[in-house]
Short mmCIF file of C-alpha atoms in Angstrom, two decimals:
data_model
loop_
_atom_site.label_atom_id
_atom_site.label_comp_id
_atom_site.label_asym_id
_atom_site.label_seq_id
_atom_site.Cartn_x
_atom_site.Cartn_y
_atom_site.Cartn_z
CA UNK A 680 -23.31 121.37 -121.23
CA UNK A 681 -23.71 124.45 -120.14
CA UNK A 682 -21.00 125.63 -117.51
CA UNK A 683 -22.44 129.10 -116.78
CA UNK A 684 -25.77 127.75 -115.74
CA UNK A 685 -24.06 125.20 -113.35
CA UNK A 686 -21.56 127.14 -111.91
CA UNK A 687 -24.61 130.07 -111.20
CA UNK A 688 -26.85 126.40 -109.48
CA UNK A 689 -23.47 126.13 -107.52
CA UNK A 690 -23.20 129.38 -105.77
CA UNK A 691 -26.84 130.12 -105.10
CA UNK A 692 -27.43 126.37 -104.02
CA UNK A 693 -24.04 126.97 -101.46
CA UNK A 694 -25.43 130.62 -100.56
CA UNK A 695 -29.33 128.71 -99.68
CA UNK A 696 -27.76 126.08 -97.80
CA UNK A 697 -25.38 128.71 -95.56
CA UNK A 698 -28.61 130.70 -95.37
CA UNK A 699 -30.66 127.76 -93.78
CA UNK A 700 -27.20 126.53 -91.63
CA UNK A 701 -27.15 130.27 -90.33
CA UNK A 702 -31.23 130.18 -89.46
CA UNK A 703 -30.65 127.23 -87.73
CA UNK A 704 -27.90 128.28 -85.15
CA UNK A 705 -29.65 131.91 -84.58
CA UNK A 706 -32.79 130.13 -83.75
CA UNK A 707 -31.64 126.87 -81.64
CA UNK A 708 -29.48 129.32 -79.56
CA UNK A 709 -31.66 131.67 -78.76
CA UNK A 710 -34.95 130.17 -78.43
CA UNK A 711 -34.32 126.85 -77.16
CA UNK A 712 -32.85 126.60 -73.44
CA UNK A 713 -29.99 124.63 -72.85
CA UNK A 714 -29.80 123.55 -76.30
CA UNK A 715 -27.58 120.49 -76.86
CA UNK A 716 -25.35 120.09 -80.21
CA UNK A 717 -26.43 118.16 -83.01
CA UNK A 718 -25.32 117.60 -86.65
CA UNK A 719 -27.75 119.90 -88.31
CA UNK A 720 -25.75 122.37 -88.72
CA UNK A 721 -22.53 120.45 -89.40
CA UNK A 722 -24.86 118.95 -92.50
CA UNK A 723 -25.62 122.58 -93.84
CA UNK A 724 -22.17 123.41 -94.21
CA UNK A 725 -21.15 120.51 -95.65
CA UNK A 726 -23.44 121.04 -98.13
CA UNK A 727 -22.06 124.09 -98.75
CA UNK A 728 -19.05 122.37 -98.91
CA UNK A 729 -20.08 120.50 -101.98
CA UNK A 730 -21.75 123.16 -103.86
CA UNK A 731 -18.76 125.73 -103.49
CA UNK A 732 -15.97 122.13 -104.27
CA UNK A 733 -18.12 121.69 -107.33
CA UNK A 734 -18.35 125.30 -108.62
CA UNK A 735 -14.29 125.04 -108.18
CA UNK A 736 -13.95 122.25 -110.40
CA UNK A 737 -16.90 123.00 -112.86
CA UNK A 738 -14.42 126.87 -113.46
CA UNK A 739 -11.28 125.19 -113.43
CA UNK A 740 -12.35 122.50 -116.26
CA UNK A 741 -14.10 125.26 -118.33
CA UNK A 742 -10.74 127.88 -117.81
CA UNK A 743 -8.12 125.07 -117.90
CA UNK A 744 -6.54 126.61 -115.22
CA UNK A 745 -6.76 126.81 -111.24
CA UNK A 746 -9.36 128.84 -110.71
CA UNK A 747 -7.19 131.63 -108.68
CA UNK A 748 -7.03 134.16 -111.74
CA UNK A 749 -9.38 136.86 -110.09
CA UNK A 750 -10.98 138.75 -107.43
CA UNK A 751 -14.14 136.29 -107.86
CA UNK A 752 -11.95 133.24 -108.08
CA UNK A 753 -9.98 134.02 -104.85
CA UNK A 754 -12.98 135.07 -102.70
CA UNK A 755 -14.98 131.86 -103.51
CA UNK A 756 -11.51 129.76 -102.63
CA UNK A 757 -11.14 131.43 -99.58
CA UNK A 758 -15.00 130.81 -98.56
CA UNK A 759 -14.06 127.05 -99.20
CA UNK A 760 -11.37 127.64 -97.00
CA UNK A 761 -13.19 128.95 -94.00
CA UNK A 762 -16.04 126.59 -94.57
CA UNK A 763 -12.88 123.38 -94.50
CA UNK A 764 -11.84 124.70 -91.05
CA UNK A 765 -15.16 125.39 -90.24
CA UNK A 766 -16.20 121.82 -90.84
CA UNK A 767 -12.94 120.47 -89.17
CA UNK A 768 -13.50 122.65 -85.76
CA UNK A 769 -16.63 121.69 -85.70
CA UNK A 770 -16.20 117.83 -85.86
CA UNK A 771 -13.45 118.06 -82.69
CA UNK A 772 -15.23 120.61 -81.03
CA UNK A 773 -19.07 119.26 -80.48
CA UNK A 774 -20.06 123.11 -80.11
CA UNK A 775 -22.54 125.14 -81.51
CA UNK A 776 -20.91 128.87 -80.74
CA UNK A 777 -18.78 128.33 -83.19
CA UNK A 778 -21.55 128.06 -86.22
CA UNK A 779 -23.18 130.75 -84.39
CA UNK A 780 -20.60 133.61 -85.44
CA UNK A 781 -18.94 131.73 -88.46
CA UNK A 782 -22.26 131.14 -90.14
CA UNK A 783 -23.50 134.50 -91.02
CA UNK A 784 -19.83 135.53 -92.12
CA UNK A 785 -19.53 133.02 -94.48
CA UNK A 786 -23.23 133.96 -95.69
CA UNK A 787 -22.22 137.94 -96.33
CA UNK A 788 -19.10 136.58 -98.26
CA UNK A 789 -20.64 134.29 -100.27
CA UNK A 790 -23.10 137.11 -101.11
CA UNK A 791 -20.65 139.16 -101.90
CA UNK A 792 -18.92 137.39 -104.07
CA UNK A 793 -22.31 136.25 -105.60
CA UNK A 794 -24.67 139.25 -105.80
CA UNK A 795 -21.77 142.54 -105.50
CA UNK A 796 -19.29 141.74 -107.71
CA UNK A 797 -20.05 142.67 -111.37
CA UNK A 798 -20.27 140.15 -114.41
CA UNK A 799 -17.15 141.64 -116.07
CA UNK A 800 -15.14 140.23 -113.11
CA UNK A 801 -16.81 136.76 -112.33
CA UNK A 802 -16.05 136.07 -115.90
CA UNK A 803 -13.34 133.10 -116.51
CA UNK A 804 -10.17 134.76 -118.49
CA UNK A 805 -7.27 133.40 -119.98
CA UNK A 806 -4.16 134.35 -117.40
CA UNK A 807 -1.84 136.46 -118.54
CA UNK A 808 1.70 135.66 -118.65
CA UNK A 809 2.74 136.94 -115.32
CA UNK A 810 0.93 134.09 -114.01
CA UNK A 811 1.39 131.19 -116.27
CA UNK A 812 3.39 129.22 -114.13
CA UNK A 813 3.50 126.43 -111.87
CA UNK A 814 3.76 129.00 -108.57
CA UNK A 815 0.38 130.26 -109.26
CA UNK A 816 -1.17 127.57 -107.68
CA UNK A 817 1.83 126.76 -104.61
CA UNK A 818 2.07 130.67 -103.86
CA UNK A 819 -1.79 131.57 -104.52
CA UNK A 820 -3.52 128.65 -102.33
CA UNK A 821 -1.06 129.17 -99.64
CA UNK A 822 -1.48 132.59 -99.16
CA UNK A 823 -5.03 132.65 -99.26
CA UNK A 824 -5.16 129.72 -96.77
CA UNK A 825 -3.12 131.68 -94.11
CA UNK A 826 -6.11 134.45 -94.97
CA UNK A 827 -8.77 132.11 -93.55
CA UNK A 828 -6.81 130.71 -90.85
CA UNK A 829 -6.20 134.34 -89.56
CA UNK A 830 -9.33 135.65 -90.29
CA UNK A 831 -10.83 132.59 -88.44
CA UNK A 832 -8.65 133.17 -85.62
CA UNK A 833 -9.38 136.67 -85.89
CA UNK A 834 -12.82 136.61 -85.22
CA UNK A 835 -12.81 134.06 -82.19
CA UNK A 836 -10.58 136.60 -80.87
CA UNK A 837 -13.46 139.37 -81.55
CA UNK A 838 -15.56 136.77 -80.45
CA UNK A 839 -13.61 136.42 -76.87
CA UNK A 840 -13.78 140.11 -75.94
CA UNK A 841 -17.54 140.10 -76.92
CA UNK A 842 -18.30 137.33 -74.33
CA UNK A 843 -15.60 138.55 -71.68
CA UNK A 844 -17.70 141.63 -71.71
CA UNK A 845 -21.02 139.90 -71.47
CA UNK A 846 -19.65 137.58 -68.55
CA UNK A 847 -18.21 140.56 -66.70
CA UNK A 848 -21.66 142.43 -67.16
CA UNK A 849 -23.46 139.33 -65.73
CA UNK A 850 -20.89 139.18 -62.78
CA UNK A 851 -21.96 142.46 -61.73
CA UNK A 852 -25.27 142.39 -61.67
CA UNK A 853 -25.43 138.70 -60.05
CA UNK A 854 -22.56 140.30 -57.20
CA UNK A 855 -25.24 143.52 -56.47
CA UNK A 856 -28.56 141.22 -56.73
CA UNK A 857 -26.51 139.00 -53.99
CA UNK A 858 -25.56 142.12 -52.37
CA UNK A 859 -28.99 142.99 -52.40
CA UNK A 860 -30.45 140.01 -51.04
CA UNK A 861 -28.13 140.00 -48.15
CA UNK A 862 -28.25 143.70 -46.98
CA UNK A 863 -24.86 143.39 -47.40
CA UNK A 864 -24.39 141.41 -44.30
CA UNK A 865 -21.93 138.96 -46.18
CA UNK A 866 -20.86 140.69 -49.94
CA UNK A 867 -20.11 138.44 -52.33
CA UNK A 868 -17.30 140.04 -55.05
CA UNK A 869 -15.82 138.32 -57.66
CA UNK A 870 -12.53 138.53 -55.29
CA UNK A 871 -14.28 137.55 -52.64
CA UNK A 872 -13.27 134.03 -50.62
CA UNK A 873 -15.71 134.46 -48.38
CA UNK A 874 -17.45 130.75 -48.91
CA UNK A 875 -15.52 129.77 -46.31
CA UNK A 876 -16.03 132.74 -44.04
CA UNK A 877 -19.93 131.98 -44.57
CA UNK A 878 -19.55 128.39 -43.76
CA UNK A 879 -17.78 129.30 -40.83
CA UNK A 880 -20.22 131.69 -39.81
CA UNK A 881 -22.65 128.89 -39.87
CA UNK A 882 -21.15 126.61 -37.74
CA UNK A 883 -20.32 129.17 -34.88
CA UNK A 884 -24.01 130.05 -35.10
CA UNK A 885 -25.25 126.45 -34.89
CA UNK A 886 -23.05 126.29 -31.46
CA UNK A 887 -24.34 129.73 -30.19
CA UNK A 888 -27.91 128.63 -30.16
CA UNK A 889 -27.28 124.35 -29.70
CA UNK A 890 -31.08 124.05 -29.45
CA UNK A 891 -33.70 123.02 -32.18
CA UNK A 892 -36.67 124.44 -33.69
CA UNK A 893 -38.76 121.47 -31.50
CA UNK A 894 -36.55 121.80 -27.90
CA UNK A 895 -36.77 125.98 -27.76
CA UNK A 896 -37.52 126.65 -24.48
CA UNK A 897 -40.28 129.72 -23.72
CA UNK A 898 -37.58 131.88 -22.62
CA UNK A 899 -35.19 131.21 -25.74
CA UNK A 900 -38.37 131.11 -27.93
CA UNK A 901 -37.99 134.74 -29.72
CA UNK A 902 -34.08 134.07 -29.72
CA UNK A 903 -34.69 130.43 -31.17
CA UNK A 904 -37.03 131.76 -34.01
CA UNK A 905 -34.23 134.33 -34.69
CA UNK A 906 -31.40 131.81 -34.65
CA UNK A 907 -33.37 129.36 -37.31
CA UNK A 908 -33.98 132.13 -39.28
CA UNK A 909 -30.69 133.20 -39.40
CA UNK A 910 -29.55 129.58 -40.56
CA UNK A 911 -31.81 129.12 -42.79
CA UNK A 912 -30.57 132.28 -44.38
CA UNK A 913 -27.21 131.68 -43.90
CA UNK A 914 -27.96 128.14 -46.25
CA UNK A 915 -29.66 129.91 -48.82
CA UNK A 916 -26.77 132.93 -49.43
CA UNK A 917 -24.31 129.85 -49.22
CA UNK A 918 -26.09 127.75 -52.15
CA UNK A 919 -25.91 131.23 -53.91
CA UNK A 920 -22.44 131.38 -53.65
CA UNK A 921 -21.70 128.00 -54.44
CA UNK A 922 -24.20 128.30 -58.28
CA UNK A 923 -22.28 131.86 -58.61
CA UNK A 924 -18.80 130.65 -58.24
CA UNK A 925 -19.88 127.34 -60.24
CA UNK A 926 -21.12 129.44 -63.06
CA UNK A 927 -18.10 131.75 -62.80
CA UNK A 928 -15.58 128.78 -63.32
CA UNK A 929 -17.87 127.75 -65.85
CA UNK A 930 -17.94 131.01 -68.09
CA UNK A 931 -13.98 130.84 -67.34
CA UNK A 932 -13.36 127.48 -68.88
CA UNK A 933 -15.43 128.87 -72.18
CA UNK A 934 -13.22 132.43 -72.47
CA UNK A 935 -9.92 129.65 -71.99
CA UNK A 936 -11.06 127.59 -75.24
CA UNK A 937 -12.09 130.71 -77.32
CA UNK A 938 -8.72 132.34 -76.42
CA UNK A 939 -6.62 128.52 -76.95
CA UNK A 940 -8.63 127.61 -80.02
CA UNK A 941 -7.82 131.13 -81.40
CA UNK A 942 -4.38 131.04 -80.85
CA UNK A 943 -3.73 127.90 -82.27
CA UNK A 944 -5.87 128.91 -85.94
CA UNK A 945 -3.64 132.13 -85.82
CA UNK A 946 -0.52 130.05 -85.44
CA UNK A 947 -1.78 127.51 -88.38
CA UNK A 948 -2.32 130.64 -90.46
CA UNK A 949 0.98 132.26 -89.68
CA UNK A 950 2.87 129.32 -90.84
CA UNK A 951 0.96 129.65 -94.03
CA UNK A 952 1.66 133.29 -94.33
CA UNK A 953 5.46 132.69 -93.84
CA UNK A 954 5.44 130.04 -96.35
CA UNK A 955 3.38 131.77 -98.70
CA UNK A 956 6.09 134.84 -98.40
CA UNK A 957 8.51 133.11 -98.75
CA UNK A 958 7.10 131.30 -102.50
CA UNK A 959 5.75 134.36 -103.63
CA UNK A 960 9.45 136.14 -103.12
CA UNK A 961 10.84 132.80 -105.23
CA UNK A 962 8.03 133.62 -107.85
CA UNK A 963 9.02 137.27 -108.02
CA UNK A 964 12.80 136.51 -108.38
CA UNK A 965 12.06 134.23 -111.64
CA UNK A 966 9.11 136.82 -112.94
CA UNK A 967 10.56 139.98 -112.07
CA UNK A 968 14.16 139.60 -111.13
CA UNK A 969 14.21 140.69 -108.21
CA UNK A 970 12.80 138.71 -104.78
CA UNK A 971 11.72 142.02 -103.42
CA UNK A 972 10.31 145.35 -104.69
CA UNK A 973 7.97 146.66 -101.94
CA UNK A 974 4.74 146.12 -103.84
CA UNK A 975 2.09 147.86 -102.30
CA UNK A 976 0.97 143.86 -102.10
CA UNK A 977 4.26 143.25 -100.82
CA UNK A 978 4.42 145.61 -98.23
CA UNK A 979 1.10 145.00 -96.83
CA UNK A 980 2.14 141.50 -96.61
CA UNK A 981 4.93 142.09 -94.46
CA UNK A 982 2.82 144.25 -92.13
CA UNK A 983 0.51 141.37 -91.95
CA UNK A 984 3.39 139.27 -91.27
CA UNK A 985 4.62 141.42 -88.26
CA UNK A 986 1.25 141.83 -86.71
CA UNK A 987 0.75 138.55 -85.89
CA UNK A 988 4.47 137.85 -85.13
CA UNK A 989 3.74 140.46 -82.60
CA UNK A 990 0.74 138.35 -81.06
CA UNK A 991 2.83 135.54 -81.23
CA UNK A 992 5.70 137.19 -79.57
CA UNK A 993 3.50 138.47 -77.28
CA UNK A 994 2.04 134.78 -76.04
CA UNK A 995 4.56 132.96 -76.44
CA UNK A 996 7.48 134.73 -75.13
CA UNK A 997 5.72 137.56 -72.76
CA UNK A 998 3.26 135.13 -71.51
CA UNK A 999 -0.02 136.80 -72.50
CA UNK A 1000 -3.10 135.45 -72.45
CA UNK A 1001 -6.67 136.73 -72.52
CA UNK A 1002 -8.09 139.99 -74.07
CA UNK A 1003 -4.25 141.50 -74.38
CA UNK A 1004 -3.32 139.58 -76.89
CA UNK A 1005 -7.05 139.27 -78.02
CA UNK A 1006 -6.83 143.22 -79.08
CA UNK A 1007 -4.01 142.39 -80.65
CA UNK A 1008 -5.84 139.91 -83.23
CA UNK A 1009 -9.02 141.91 -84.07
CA UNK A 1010 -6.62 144.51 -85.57
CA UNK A 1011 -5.13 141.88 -86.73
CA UNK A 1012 -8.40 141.33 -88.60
CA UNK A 1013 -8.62 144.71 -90.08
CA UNK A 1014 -4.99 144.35 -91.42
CA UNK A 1015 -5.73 140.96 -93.38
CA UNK A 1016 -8.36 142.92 -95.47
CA UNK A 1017 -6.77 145.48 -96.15
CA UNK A 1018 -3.62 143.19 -97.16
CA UNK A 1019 -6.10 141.23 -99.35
CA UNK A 1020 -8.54 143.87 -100.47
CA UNK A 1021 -8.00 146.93 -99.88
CA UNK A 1022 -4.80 147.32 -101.80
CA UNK A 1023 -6.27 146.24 -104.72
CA UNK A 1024 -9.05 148.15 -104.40
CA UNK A 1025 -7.73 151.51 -103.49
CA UNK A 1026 -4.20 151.33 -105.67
CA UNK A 1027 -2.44 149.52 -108.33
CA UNK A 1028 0.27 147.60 -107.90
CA UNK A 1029 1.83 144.85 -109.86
CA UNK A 1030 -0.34 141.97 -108.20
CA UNK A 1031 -3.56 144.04 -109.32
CA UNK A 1032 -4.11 141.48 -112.35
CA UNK A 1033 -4.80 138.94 -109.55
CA UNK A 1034 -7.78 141.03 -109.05
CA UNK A 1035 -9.26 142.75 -112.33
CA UNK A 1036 -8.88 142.20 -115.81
CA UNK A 1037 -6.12 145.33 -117.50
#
């Protein structure tokens, strides 16, 4: 049997079926009105699901070790990661905006991983004795958990600023057509509380002119005329306001669940972070002596660790909710990768043989 060859159907099988799952929720949101949610694309990714499990096991068998060694090892168990929560949101949820944005991010890390990395690093290798132990896989599969629980939390956050700036966009332009449309006799803000005021005016106006458009005398005929039209157009800017106000609580109760459901992942991946800490620090102390020796790893961890105590702090104790806190977790999303990347990448350290080969 040849393990290469499988591992190689794996990946590109998991990278075709993310590639279909991502074609799918481009094209049913934007070219089908109204579209309703279906399991289509909850089918695609677990698909993907069973590709990337079985390229997991295929490596570990053929290494005869958790397959958490190297830079190619961790990426594809941190893809399986994001496509686990992926698969569990998307059960609860019933939604398709999630696949929308998590789709084609799980596609360009999957070809990264795949098509990017070089052949000298997606080899399988013995693990050198820094990381023959039994922490490798307790400290390892944590950490990189809490990576895709932030980074999933992350980019609903990114997410939630996007569409707050789309819905605010729309709210202007539907407050100056309205405007428009009613020579701004009545304005119509997003403020405004004027539904009322409008109904009101209505009523007064139906007992200023207590006739009909069939008992209008000829000397109250031009002022009847005037008075229907005025109700009549008094009805219509009313029904406006009524659809605009419907569609703005609407849009609100969307922004609530992208900023909630964001929250919560970021708390789930905190807890892993902490935890993760905390076991690599025990791991260090038997390895290294010491539980502490501000790694450029290390450090970048804690960093990590106190920008999303921050946005925790920040919701939880100084109430914040909404695109404060929001800001707060896309640069949240710049510090993961450069805690799990770009440290690697741009220094060495003594965690850089859990990315390259020395």
């Amino acid at each position: 049997m040849d393990i290469a060859k499988i591992e190689s159907f794996c990946i590109n099988s998991c990278f075709i079926s993310l590639f279909i799952t991502t074609i799918y929720y481009w094209c049913k949101t934007l070219f089908i009105p109204n579209p309703t949610y279906s399991k289509s694309g909850l089918v695609g990714y677990g698909i993907a699901f069973i590709f990337l499990t079985s390229h997991l096991i295929f490596r570990w068998l053929d290494s005869g070790h958790f397959p958490l060694s190297n830079l190619y090892e961790s990426l594809l168990f941190l893809a399986w990661c994001l496509v686990f929560l992926q698969i569990y949101l998307e059960i609860f949820l019933k939604t398709l905006f999630l696949g929308v944005f998590t789709s084609p991010a799980l596609l360009c890390l999957i070809a990264f991983t795949d098509l990017s990395l070089p052949q000298e690093l997606q080899k399988s290798e013995p693990l050198v004795p820094a990381l023959q132990s039994n922490w490798l896989v307790m400290h390892v599969t944590v950490m990189i958990a809490s990576y895709a629980a932030l980074l999933l939390g992350c980019l609903l956050s990114i997410v939630y600023l996007i569409f707050l700036q789309v819905f605010k966009v729309e709210t202007e332009k539907t407050t100056l057509f309205d405007n428009s449309q009613n020579n701004g006799a009545y304005p119509i803000t997003k403020k405004s509380s004027n539904l009322n005021q409008i109904s009101a005016f209505s009523e007064n106006l139906s007992d200023s002119f207590p006739f009909s458009k069939n008992e209008v005398s000829p000397e109250n005929k031009f002022f009847g005329q005037e008075a229907s039209i005025l109700v009549e157009k008094n009805k219509q800017i009313e029904a406006g306001t009524m659809a605009f106000f419907s569609e703005k609580v609407e849009n609100t109760s969307f922004l609530t669940m992208l900023d909630n459901l964001s929250y919560r992942t970021i708390g789930i991946g905190f807890c892993f972070l902490t935890l993760g800490i905390l076991s690599g620090a025990i791991w260090a102390n038997e390895t290294w002596g010491n539980y502490w020796s501000w790694d450029p790893k290390e450090t970048w961890a804690f960093i990590t660790w106190l920008t999303f105590a921050t946005y925790l702090h920040s919701r939880l104790i100084a109430g914040w909710t909404g695109s404060k806190p929001a800001w707060i977790a896309s640069f949240g999303f710049i510090i993961v990768w450069i805690c799990y990347l770009g440290v690697n990448l741009i220094g060495k350290g003594l965690h850089s043989y859990g990315f390259f080969q020395l």
